[in-house]
CSV table of N, CA and C in Angstrom, one decimal:
chain,number,residue,atom,x,y,z
A,1,MET,N,156.1,130.5,147.3
A,1,MET,CA,154.8,130.7,147.9
A,1,MET,C,153.9,129.7,147.3
A,2,GLY,N,153.9,129.4,146.0
A,2,GLY,CA,153.1,128.4,145.4
A,2,GLY,C,153.4,127.0,145.9
A,3,PHE,N,154.7,126.8,146.2
A,3,PHE,CA,155.1,125.5,146.7
A,3,PHE,C,154.4,125.1,148.0
A,4,GLY,N,154.3,126.1,148.9
A,4,GLY,CA,153.6,125.9,150.2
A,4,GLY,C,152.1,125.5,150.1
A,5,LEU,N,151.5,126.2,149.1
A,5,LEU,CA,150.0,125.9,148.9
A,5,LEU,C,149.8,124.5,148.4
A,6,ASP,N,150.8,124.1,147.5
A,6,ASP,CA,150.6,122.7,146.9
A,6,ASP,C,150.7,121.7,148.0
A,7,LEU,N,151.7,121.9,149.0
A,7,LEU,CA,151.8,120.9,150.1
A,7,LEU,C,150.5,120.9,150.9
A,8,PHE,N,150.0,122.1,151.2
A,8,PHE,CA,148.8,122.2,152.0
A,8,PHE,C,147.6,121.5,151.3
A,9,ASP,N,147.5,121.7,150.0
A,9,ASP,CA,146.4,121.1,149.2
A,9,ASP,C,146.6,119.5,149.2
A,10,ASN,N,147.8,119.0,149.1
A,10,ASN,CA,148.1,117.6,149.1
A,10,ASN,C,147.7,117.0,150.5
A,11,ALA,N,148.0,117.7,151.5
A,11,ALA,CA,147.7,117.2,152.9
A,11,ALA,C,146.2,117.1,153.1
A,12,GLN,N,145.4,118.1,152.6
A,12,GLN,CA,144.0,118.1,152.7
A,12,GLN,C,143.4,116.9,151.9
A,13,LEU,N,144.0,116.7,150.7
A,13,LEU,CA,143.5,115.7,149.8
A,13,LEU,C,143.8,114.3,150.5
A,14,ARG,N,145.0,114.1,151.1
A,14,ARG,CA,145.3,112.9,151.8
A,14,ARG,C,144.4,112.7,153.0
A,15,LEU,N,144.1,113.7,153.7
A,15,LEU,CA,143.2,113.6,154.9
A,15,LEU,C,141.8,113.2,154.4
A,16,ALA,N,141.3,113.9,153.4
A,16,ALA,CA,139.9,113.6,152.9
A,16,ALA,C,139.9,112.2,152.4
A,17,SER,N,140.8,111.7,151.6
A,17,SER,CA,140.8,110.4,151.1
A,17,SER,C,141.0,109.3,152.3
A,18,GLY,N,141.7,109.6,153.3
A,18,GLY,CA,141.9,108.8,154.4
A,18,GLY,C,140.5,108.6,155.2
A,19,LEU,N,139.9,109.8,155.4
A,19,LEU,CA,138.6,109.7,156.0
A,19,LEU,C,137.5,109.0,155.2
A,20,LEU,N,137.6,109.1,153.9
A,20,LEU,CA,136.6,108.4,153.1
A,20,LEU,C,136.9,106.9,153.1
A,21,LEU,N,138.2,106.5,153.1
A,21,LEU,CA,138.5,105.1,153.3
A,21,LEU,C,138.1,104.5,154.6
A,22,LEU,N,138.3,105.3,155.7
A,22,LEU,CA,137.9,104.9,157.0
A,22,LEU,C,136.4,104.7,157.1
A,23,LEU,N,135.6,105.6,156.5
A,23,LEU,CA,134.2,105.5,156.4
A,23,LEU,C,133.7,104.3,155.7
A,24,ALA,N,134.4,104.0,154.6
A,24,ALA,CA,134.0,102.9,153.8
A,24,ALA,C,134.3,101.6,154.5
A,25,LEU,N,135.4,101.5,155.2
A,25,LEU,CA,135.7,100.3,156.0
A,25,LEU,C,134.7,100.2,157.2
A,26,GLY,N,134.4,101.3,157.8
A,26,GLY,CA,133.4,101.2,158.9
A,26,GLY,C,132.0,100.8,158.4
A,27,GLY,N,131.6,101.2,157.3
A,27,GLY,CA,130.3,100.8,156.7
A,27,GLY,C,130.4,99.3,156.3
A,28,TRP,N,131.5,98.9,155.8
A,28,TRP,CA,131.6,97.4,155.4
A,28,TRP,C,131.6,96.6,156.7
A,29,GLY,N,132.3,97.0,157.7
A,29,GLY,CA,132.3,96.3,159.0
A,29,GLY,C,130.9,96.2,159.6
A,30,TRP,N,130.2,97.4,159.6
A,30,TRP,CA,128.9,97.4,160.2
A,30,TRP,C,127.9,96.4,159.5
A,31,ARG,N,128.0,96.4,158.1
A,31,ARG,CA,127.2,95.5,157.3
A,31,ARG,C,127.5,94.1,157.6
A,32,TRP,N,128.8,93.8,157.7
A,32,TRP,CA,129.3,92.4,158.0
A,32,TRP,C,128.7,91.9,159.3
A,33,ILE,N,128.8,92.8,160.4
A,33,ILE,CA,128.3,92.4,161.7
A,33,ILE,C,126.8,92.2,161.6
A,34,ALA,N,126.1,93.0,160.9
A,34,ALA,CA,124.6,92.9,160.8
A,34,ALA,C,124.3,91.6,160.1
A,35,THR,N,125.0,91.2,159.1
A,35,THR,CA,124.7,90.0,158.3
A,35,THR,C,125.0,88.8,159.2
A,36,GLN,N,126.0,88.8,160.0
A,36,GLN,CA,126.4,87.7,160.9
A,36,GLN,C,125.3,87.5,162.0
A,37,ARG,N,124.8,88.7,162.6
A,37,ARG,CA,123.8,88.6,163.6
A,37,ARG,C,122.5,88.0,163.0
A,38,SER,N,122.2,88.5,161.8
A,38,SER,CA,121.0,88.0,161.1
A,38,SER,C,121.0,86.6,160.8
A,39,ALA,N,122.2,86.1,160.4
A,39,ALA,CA,122.4,84.7,160.1
A,39,ALA,C,122.2,83.8,161.4
A,40,ARG,N,122.8,84.3,162.5
A,40,ARG,CA,122.6,83.6,163.7
A,40,ARG,C,121.2,83.5,164.2
A,41,ARG,N,120.5,84.6,164.0
A,41,ARG,CA,119.0,84.7,164.3
A,41,ARG,C,118.2,83.7,163.5
A,42,ARG,N,118.5,83.7,162.2
A,42,ARG,CA,117.8,82.8,161.3
A,42,ARG,C,118.1,81.3,161.6
A,43,ILE,N,119.3,81.0,161.9
A,43,ILE,CA,119.7,79.6,162.3
A,43,ILE,C,119.0,79.2,163.6
A,44,ALA,N,119.0,80.1,164.6
A,44,ALA,CA,118.3,79.8,165.8
A,44,ALA,C,116.8,79.6,165.6
A,45,ALA,N,116.2,80.4,164.7
A,45,ALA,CA,114.7,80.2,164.4
A,45,ALA,C,114.5,78.9,163.7
A,46,ALA,N,115.4,78.5,162.8
A,46,ALA,CA,115.2,77.3,162.1
A,46,ALA,C,115.4,76.1,163.1
A,47,ARG,N,116.3,76.2,164.0
A,47,ARG,CA,116.5,75.1,165.0
A,47,ARG,C,115.2,75.0,165.9
A,48,VAL,N,114.6,76.1,166.2
A,48,VAL,CA,113.4,76.0,167.0
A,48,VAL,C,112.2,75.4,166.2
A,49,ARG,N,112.1,75.8,165.0
A,49,ARG,CA,111.1,75.2,164.1
A,49,ARG,C,111.3,73.7,163.9
A,50,ALA,N,112.6,73.3,164.0
A,50,ALA,CA,112.9,71.8,163.9
A,50,ALA,C,112.7,71.0,165.2
A,51,GLY,N,112.4,71.7,166.3
A,51,GLY,CA,112.1,71.0,167.5
A,51,GLY,C,113.1,71.2,168.6
A,52,HIS,N,114.1,72.0,168.4
A,52,HIS,CA,115.1,72.2,169.5
A,52,HIS,C,114.6,73.2,170.4
A,53,LEU,N,114.8,73.0,171.7
A,53,LEU,CA,114.3,74.0,172.7
A,53,LEU,C,115.5,74.7,173.4
A,54,PRO,N,115.8,75.9,173.0
A,54,PRO,CA,116.9,76.6,173.6
A,54,PRO,C,116.5,77.0,175.1
A,55,ASN,N,117.5,77.5,175.8
A,55,ASN,CA,117.3,77.8,177.3
A,55,ASN,C,116.3,78.9,177.5
A,56,GLU,N,116.2,79.8,176.6
A,56,GLU,CA,115.3,81.0,176.9
A,56,GLU,C,113.8,80.7,176.6
A,57,ILE,N,113.5,79.5,176.2
A,57,ILE,CA,112.1,79.2,176.0
A,57,ILE,C,111.6,78.5,177.3
A,58,PRO,N,110.4,78.9,177.8
A,58,PRO,CA,109.9,78.3,179.1
A,58,PRO,C,109.5,76.9,178.8
A,59,THR,N,110.0,76.0,179.7
A,59,THR,CA,109.7,74.6,179.6
A,59,THR,C,109.2,74.1,180.9
A,60,MET,N,108.7,72.9,180.8
A,60,MET,CA,108.3,72.2,182.0
A,60,MET,C,108.6,70.7,181.9
A,61,ARG,N,108.6,70.0,182.9
A,61,ARG,CA,109.0,68.6,182.9
A,61,ARG,C,107.8,67.8,182.5
A,62,GLY,N,107.9,66.9,181.5
A,62,GLY,CA,106.9,66.0,181.1
A,62,GLY,C,107.3,64.6,181.1
A,63,GLY,N,106.5,63.7,181.6
A,63,GLY,CA,106.9,62.3,181.6
A,63,GLY,C,106.5,61.6,180.3
A,64,LEU,N,106.9,60.4,180.1
A,64,LEU,CA,106.6,59.7,178.9
A,64,LEU,C,105.2,59.3,178.8
A,65,GLY,N,104.5,59.0,179.9
A,65,GLY,CA,103.1,58.5,179.9
A,65,GLY,C,102.1,59.6,180.1
A,66,GLY,N,102.5,60.8,180.6
A,66,GLY,CA,101.5,61.8,181.0
A,66,GLY,C,101.3,62.9,179.9
A,67,THR,N,101.2,62.5,178.7
A,67,THR,CA,100.9,63.5,177.6
A,67,THR,C,99.4,63.4,177.2
A,68,GLN,N,99.0,64.5,176.5
A,68,GLN,CA,97.6,64.5,176.0
A,68,GLN,C,97.4,63.6,174.9
A,69,ASN,N,96.2,63.0,174.8
A,69,ASN,CA,95.8,62.2,173.7
A,69,ASN,C,96.7,60.9,173.6
A,70,GLY,N,97.5,60.6,174.6
A,70,GLY,CA,98.3,59.4,174.5
A,70,GLY,C,99.4,59.5,173.5
A,71,ALA,N,99.7,60.7,173.0
A,71,ALA,CA,100.8,60.8,171.9
A,71,ALA,C,102.1,60.9,172.6
A,72,ALA,N,103.2,60.8,171.9
A,72,ALA,CA,104.5,60.9,172.4
A,72,ALA,C,104.7,62.4,172.8
A,73,PRO,N,105.5,62.7,173.8
A,73,PRO,CA,105.7,64.1,174.2
A,73,PRO,C,106.6,64.8,173.2
A,74,ASP,N,106.4,66.1,173.2
A,74,ASP,CA,107.3,67.0,172.5
A,74,ASP,C,108.6,67.1,173.3
A,75,THR,N,109.7,66.4,172.8
A,75,THR,CA,110.9,66.3,173.7
A,75,THR,C,112.1,66.8,172.9
A,76,LEU,N,113.1,67.0,173.7
A,76,LEU,CA,114.4,67.2,173.1
A,76,LEU,C,115.0,65.9,172.7
A,77,PRO,N,116.1,65.8,172.0
A,77,PRO,CA,116.6,64.5,171.6
A,77,PRO,C,116.9,63.6,172.7
A,78,GLU,N,117.1,62.3,172.5
A,78,GLU,CA,117.3,61.3,173.5
A,78,GLU,C,118.4,61.6,174.4
A,79,TRP,N,119.5,62.3,173.9
A,79,TRP,CA,120.7,62.6,174.8
A,79,TRP,C,120.3,63.5,175.9
A,80,PHE,N,119.2,64.2,175.8
A,80,PHE,CA,118.8,65.2,176.8
A,80,PHE,C,118.0,64.7,177.9
A,81,ILE,N,117.6,63.4,177.8
A,81,ILE,CA,116.7,62.8,178.8
A,81,ILE,C,117.5,62.8,180.2
A,82,GLN,N,116.8,63.3,181.1
A,82,GLN,CA,117.4,63.5,182.5
A,82,GLN,C,117.3,62.1,183.2
A,83,THR,N,118.0,62.0,184.3
A,83,THR,CA,118.0,60.8,185.1
A,83,THR,C,116.7,60.5,185.7
A,84,LYS,N,115.8,61.5,185.9
A,84,LYS,CA,114.5,61.3,186.5
A,84,LYS,C,113.5,60.7,185.5
A,85,GLY,N,113.9,60.6,184.3
A,85,GLY,CA,113.0,59.9,183.3
A,85,GLY,C,112.0,60.9,182.6
A,86,GLY,N,112.2,62.2,182.9
A,86,GLY,CA,111.3,63.2,182.3
A,86,GLY,C,112.0,63.9,181.1
A,87,HIS,N,111.1,64.6,180.3
A,87,HIS,CA,111.6,65.3,179.2
A,87,HIS,C,111.3,66.8,179.3
A,88,ALA,N,112.0,67.6,178.7
A,88,ALA,CA,111.7,69.1,178.6
A,88,ALA,C,110.6,69.3,177.6
A,89,VAL,N,109.5,69.8,178.0
A,89,VAL,CA,108.3,70.1,177.1
A,89,VAL,C,108.0,71.5,177.1
A,90,VAL,N,107.6,72.1,176.0
A,90,VAL,CA,107.3,73.5,175.9
A,90,VAL,C,106.2,73.8,176.8
A,91,ASP,N,106.4,74.9,177.7
A,91,ASP,CA,105.3,75.3,178.5
A,91,ASP,C,104.4,76.3,177.7
A,92,GLU,N,103.2,75.9,177.4
A,92,GLU,CA,102.3,76.7,176.6
A,92,GLU,C,101.5,77.7,177.5
A,93,ARG,N,101.6,77.6,178.8
A,93,ARG,CA,100.9,78.5,179.6
A,93,ARG,C,101.8,79.1,180.7
A,94,PRO,N,102.9,79.8,180.3
A,94,PRO,CA,103.8,80.3,181.3
A,94,PRO,C,103.2,81.6,181.9
A,95,ARG,N,103.7,82.0,183.0
A,95,ARG,CA,103.4,83.3,183.6
A,95,ARG,C,104.5,84.3,183.2
A,96,VAL,N,104.1,85.3,182.5
A,96,VAL,CA,105.1,86.2,181.9
A,96,VAL,C,104.8,87.7,182.2
A,97,HIS,N,105.8,88.5,182.2
A,97,HIS,CA,105.7,89.9,182.3
A,97,HIS,C,106.0,90.5,180.9
A,98,LEU,N,105.0,91.2,180.4
A,98,LEU,CA,105.0,91.7,179.0
A,98,LEU,C,105.1,93.2,179.0
A,99,ARG,N,105.8,93.8,178.1
A,99,ARG,CA,105.8,95.2,177.7
A,99,ARG,C,105.3,95.2,176.2
A,100,TYR,N,104.2,95.9,176.0
A,100,TYR,CA,103.7,95.9,174.6
A,100,TYR,C,103.0,97.3,174.3
A,101,ARG,N,102.6,97.5,173.1
A,101,ARG,CA,101.8,98.6,172.7
A,101,ARG,C,100.3,98.2,172.6
A,102,ASP,N,99.5,99.0,173.3
A,102,ASP,CA,98.1,98.7,173.3
A,102,ASP,C,97.5,99.2,171.9
A,103,PRO,N,96.2,98.9,171.6
A,103,PRO,CA,95.6,99.3,170.3
A,103,PRO,C,95.7,100.8,170.1
A,104,GLN,N,95.7,101.6,171.1
A,104,GLN,CA,95.8,103.1,170.9
A,104,GLN,C,97.2,103.5,170.7
A,105,GLY,N,98.2,102.6,170.8
A,105,GLY,CA,99.6,103.0,170.5
A,105,GLY,C,100.3,103.4,171.8
A,106,HIS,N,99.7,103.3,173.0
A,106,HIS,CA,100.4,103.6,174.2
A,106,HIS,C,101.2,102.4,174.7
A,107,LYS,N,102.2,102.7,175.5
A,107,LYS,CA,103.0,101.7,176.1
A,107,LYS,C,102.2,101.1,177.2
A,108,ALA,N,102.2,99.8,177.3
A,108,ALA,CA,101.5,99.1,178.4
A,108,ALA,C,102.4,98.0,179.0
A,109,GLU,N,102.2,97.6,180.2
A,109,GLU,CA,103.0,96.6,180.9
A,109,GLU,C,102.1,95.8,181.8
A,110,CYS,N,102.2,94.5,181.8
A,110,CYS,CA,101.4,93.7,182.6
A,110,CYS,C,102.1,92.3,182.9
A,111,THR,N,101.6,91.7,183.9
A,111,THR,CA,102.0,90.3,184.2
A,111,THR,C,100.8,89.4,183.9
A,112,LEU,N,101.0,88.4,183.0
A,112,LEU,CA,99.9,87.6,182.5
A,112,LEU,C,100.2,86.1,182.8
A,113,GLN,N,99.1,85.4,183.2
A,113,GLN,CA,99.2,83.9,183.2
A,113,GLN,C,98.5,83.6,181.8
A,114,ILE,N,99.3,83.1,180.9
A,114,ILE,CA,98.7,82.8,179.5
A,114,ILE,C,97.7,81.7,179.6
A,115,GLU,N,96.6,81.9,179.0
A,115,GLU,CA,95.5,80.9,179.0
A,115,GLU,C,95.4,80.3,177.6
A,116,GLN,N,95.6,81.1,176.6
A,116,GLN,CA,95.3,80.6,175.2
A,116,GLN,C,96.3,81.2,174.2
A,117,VAL,N,96.8,80.4,173.3
A,117,VAL,CA,97.7,80.9,172.3
A,117,VAL,C,97.0,80.6,170.9
A,118,ASP,N,96.7,81.6,170.2
A,118,ASP,CA,96.0,81.4,168.9
A,118,ASP,C,97.1,81.5,167.8
A,119,LEU,N,97.3,80.3,167.2
A,119,LEU,CA,98.4,80.2,166.2
A,119,LEU,C,98.0,80.8,164.9
A,120,ARG,N,96.8,80.9,164.5
A,120,ARG,CA,96.4,81.4,163.2
A,120,ARG,C,96.4,82.9,163.2
A,121,ARG,N,95.8,83.5,164.3
A,121,ARG,CA,95.7,85.0,164.3
A,121,ARG,C,96.8,85.6,165.1
A,122,ARG,N,97.7,84.8,165.6
A,122,ARG,CA,98.9,85.3,166.3
A,122,ARG,C,98.7,86.2,167.4
A,123,PHE,N,98.0,85.8,168.4
A,123,PHE,CA,97.8,86.5,169.6
A,123,PHE,C,97.7,85.6,170.8
A,124,ILE,N,97.9,86.2,172.0
A,124,ILE,CA,97.8,85.4,173.2
A,124,ILE,C,96.7,86.0,174.1
A,125,VAL,N,96.1,85.2,174.9
A,125,VAL,CA,95.1,85.6,175.8
A,125,VAL,C,95.5,85.2,177.2
A,126,GLY,N,95.4,86.1,178.2
A,126,GLY,CA,95.8,85.7,179.5
A,126,GLY,C,95.1,86.5,180.5
A,127,HIS,N,95.1,86.1,181.8
A,127,HIS,CA,94.5,86.9,182.9
A,127,HIS,C,95.6,87.4,183.8
A,128,GLY,N,95.4,88.6,184.3
A,128,GLY,CA,96.3,89.3,185.2
A,128,GLY,C,96.1,88.9,186.7
A,129,ASP,N,96.6,89.7,187.6
A,129,ASP,CA,96.5,89.4,189.0
A,129,ASP,C,95.1,89.7,189.5
A,130,LEU,N,94.4,90.7,189.0
A,130,LEU,CA,93.1,91.1,189.5
A,130,LEU,C,92.0,90.2,188.9
A,131,PRO,N,91.0,89.9,189.6
A,131,PRO,CA,89.9,89.1,189.0
A,131,PRO,C,89.2,89.8,187.8
A,132,GLY,N,89.0,89.1,186.8
A,132,GLY,CA,88.3,89.7,185.6
A,132,GLY,C,89.2,90.5,184.7
A,133,GLN,N,90.5,90.5,185.0
A,133,GLN,CA,91.5,91.2,184.2
A,133,GLN,C,92.0,90.3,183.1
A,134,THR,N,91.3,90.3,182.0
A,134,THR,CA,91.7,89.4,180.8
A,134,THR,C,92.3,90.3,179.8
A,135,ARG,N,93.4,90.0,179.2
A,135,ARG,CA,94.0,90.8,178.1
A,135,ARG,C,94.3,89.9,176.9
A,136,VAL,N,94.0,90.5,175.8
A,136,VAL,CA,94.3,89.9,174.5
A,136,VAL,C,95.5,90.7,173.9
A,137,VAL,N,96.6,90.1,173.7
A,137,VAL,CA,97.8,90.8,173.2
A,137,VAL,C,98.3,90.2,171.9
A,138,PRO,N,98.3,90.9,170.8
A,138,PRO,CA,98.8,90.4,169.5
A,138,PRO,C,100.3,90.3,169.6
A,139,LEU,N,100.9,89.3,168.9
A,139,LEU,CA,102.3,89.1,169.0
A,139,LEU,C,103.1,90.3,168.5
A,140,HIS,N,102.6,90.9,167.4
A,140,HIS,CA,103.4,92.0,166.8
A,140,HIS,C,103.5,93.2,167.7
A,141,ALA,N,102.6,93.3,168.7
A,141,ALA,CA,102.6,94.5,169.6
A,141,ALA,C,103.6,94.3,170.8
A,142,ILE,N,104.0,93.0,171.1
A,142,ILE,CA,104.9,92.8,172.2
A,142,ILE,C,106.3,93.3,171.9
A,143,GLN,N,106.8,94.1,172.9
A,143,GLN,CA,108.2,94.6,172.7
A,143,GLN,C,109.2,93.9,173.5
A,144,SER,N,108.8,93.4,174.7
A,144,SER,CA,109.7,92.5,175.5
A,144,SER,C,108.9,91.6,176.4
A,145,ALA,N,109.5,90.5,176.7
A,145,ALA,CA,108.9,89.6,177.6
A,145,ALA,C,109.9,89.0,178.6
A,146,ARG,N,109.5,88.8,179.8
A,146,ARG,CA,110.3,88.1,180.8
A,146,ARG,C,109.5,87.1,181.6
A,147,MET,N,110.1,86.1,182.1
A,147,MET,CA,109.4,85.2,183.0
A,147,MET,C,109.1,85.9,184.3
A,148,ALA,N,107.9,85.8,184.7
A,148,ALA,CA,107.5,86.5,185.9
A,148,ALA,C,108.2,86.1,187.2
A,149,ALA,N,108.5,84.8,187.3
A,149,ALA,CA,109.1,84.2,188.5
A,149,ALA,C,110.6,84.6,188.6
A,150,THR,N,111.3,84.4,187.5
A,150,THR,CA,112.7,84.6,187.5
A,150,THR,C,113.3,85.9,186.9
A,151,GLY,N,112.5,86.5,186.0
A,151,GLY,CA,112.9,87.7,185.4
A,151,GLY,C,113.8,87.5,184.2
A,152,GLN,N,113.9,86.2,183.8
A,152,GLN,CA,114.7,85.8,182.6
A,152,GLN,C,114.0,86.2,181.3
A,153,ARG,N,114.8,86.9,180.4
A,153,ARG,CA,114.2,87.3,179.2
A,153,ARG,C,114.0,86.1,178.3
A,154,PHE,N,113.0,86.1,177.4
A,154,PHE,CA,112.8,85.1,176.4
A,154,PHE,C,112.2,85.7,175.2
A,155,ASN,N,112.5,85.1,174.0
A,155,ASN,CA,112.1,85.6,172.7
A,155,ASN,C,110.7,85.0,172.5
A,156,VAL,N,109.7,85.9,172.4
A,156,VAL,CA,108.3,85.5,172.2
A,156,VAL,C,108.1,84.8,170.9
A,157,ASP,N,108.8,85.2,169.8
A,157,ASP,CA,108.6,84.6,168.5
A,157,ASP,C,109.1,83.2,168.5
A,158,PHE,N,110.3,82.9,169.2
A,158,PHE,CA,110.8,81.6,169.3
A,158,PHE,C,109.9,80.7,170.1
A,159,TRP,N,109.3,81.2,171.2
A,159,TRP,CA,108.4,80.5,172.0
A,159,TRP,C,107.1,80.2,171.2
A,160,PHE,N,106.7,81.1,170.4
A,160,PHE,CA,105.5,80.9,169.6
A,160,PHE,C,105.7,79.8,168.6
A,161,ASP,N,106.9,79.8,167.9
A,161,ASP,CA,107.3,78.8,167.0
A,161,ASP,C,107.4,77.4,167.7
A,162,ALA,N,107.9,77.4,168.9
A,162,ALA,CA,108.1,76.1,169.7
A,162,ALA,C,106.7,75.6,170.0
A,163,VAL,N,105.7,76.4,170.4
A,163,VAL,CA,104.4,76.0,170.7
A,163,VAL,C,103.8,75.4,169.4
A,164,LYS,N,104.0,76.1,168.3
A,164,LYS,CA,103.5,75.6,167.0
A,164,LYS,C,104.0,74.2,166.7
A,165,VAL,N,105.3,74.0,166.9
A,165,VAL,CA,105.9,72.7,166.6
A,165,VAL,C,105.4,71.6,167.6
A,166,ALA,N,105.2,72.0,168.9
A,166,ALA,CA,104.7,71.1,169.9
A,166,ALA,C,103.3,70.6,169.5
A,167,ARG,N,102.5,71.5,169.1
A,167,ARG,CA,101.1,71.2,168.8
A,167,ARG,C,101.1,70.3,167.5
A,168,ARG,N,101.9,70.6,166.6
A,168,ARG,CA,101.9,69.8,165.3
A,168,ARG,C,102.4,68.4,165.7
A,169,ARG,N,103.4,68.2,166.5
A,169,ARG,CA,103.8,66.9,166.9
A,169,ARG,C,102.7,66.1,167.6
A,170,ARG,N,101.9,66.8,168.5
A,170,ARG,CA,100.9,66.2,169.2
A,170,ARG,C,99.6,65.9,168.3
A,171,GLY,N,99.6,66.6,167.2
A,171,GLY,CA,98.4,66.5,166.3
A,171,GLY,C,97.3,67.4,166.6
A,172,ASP,N,97.6,68.5,167.4
A,172,ASP,CA,96.6,69.4,167.8
A,172,ASP,C,96.3,70.6,166.8
A,173,SER,N,97.2,70.8,165.9
A,173,SER,CA,97.2,71.9,164.9
A,173,SER,C,95.9,72.6,165.0
């Protein structure tokens, strides 16, 4: 009779140790995936701060002579120059659809034509579809952003960094 209980206790012990091992491997895998994603995000942010324009940042075509203050345009590397002679330039005034939290903490949603980007205080100012509908949205309150025309998602923080780099290159800081 004692022999049967010993086998039962050993089976429970093996099952518990197997579950513990499985949990430990799952936690290690979860942490590894999180660090990989974080590293990819940091690398992408560093590339944007270095002047690279990924596809999700709204851009417009800019020629070599049509820049402000006669400065060189904020461009991608020379290998990206298109056959039309234009460069991809950060669009500082895109039309976007935002989901954000208003100052009272409620969810809000609007489509804005961005008029001003304040780099120091980290907010955007834009007007909506109705006359006199001006909104000031801090960057930390924005939960998601999409291009109004295409519906393509874009990262507001990357766009903000790209605007900062573009202004620094033009000398507008």
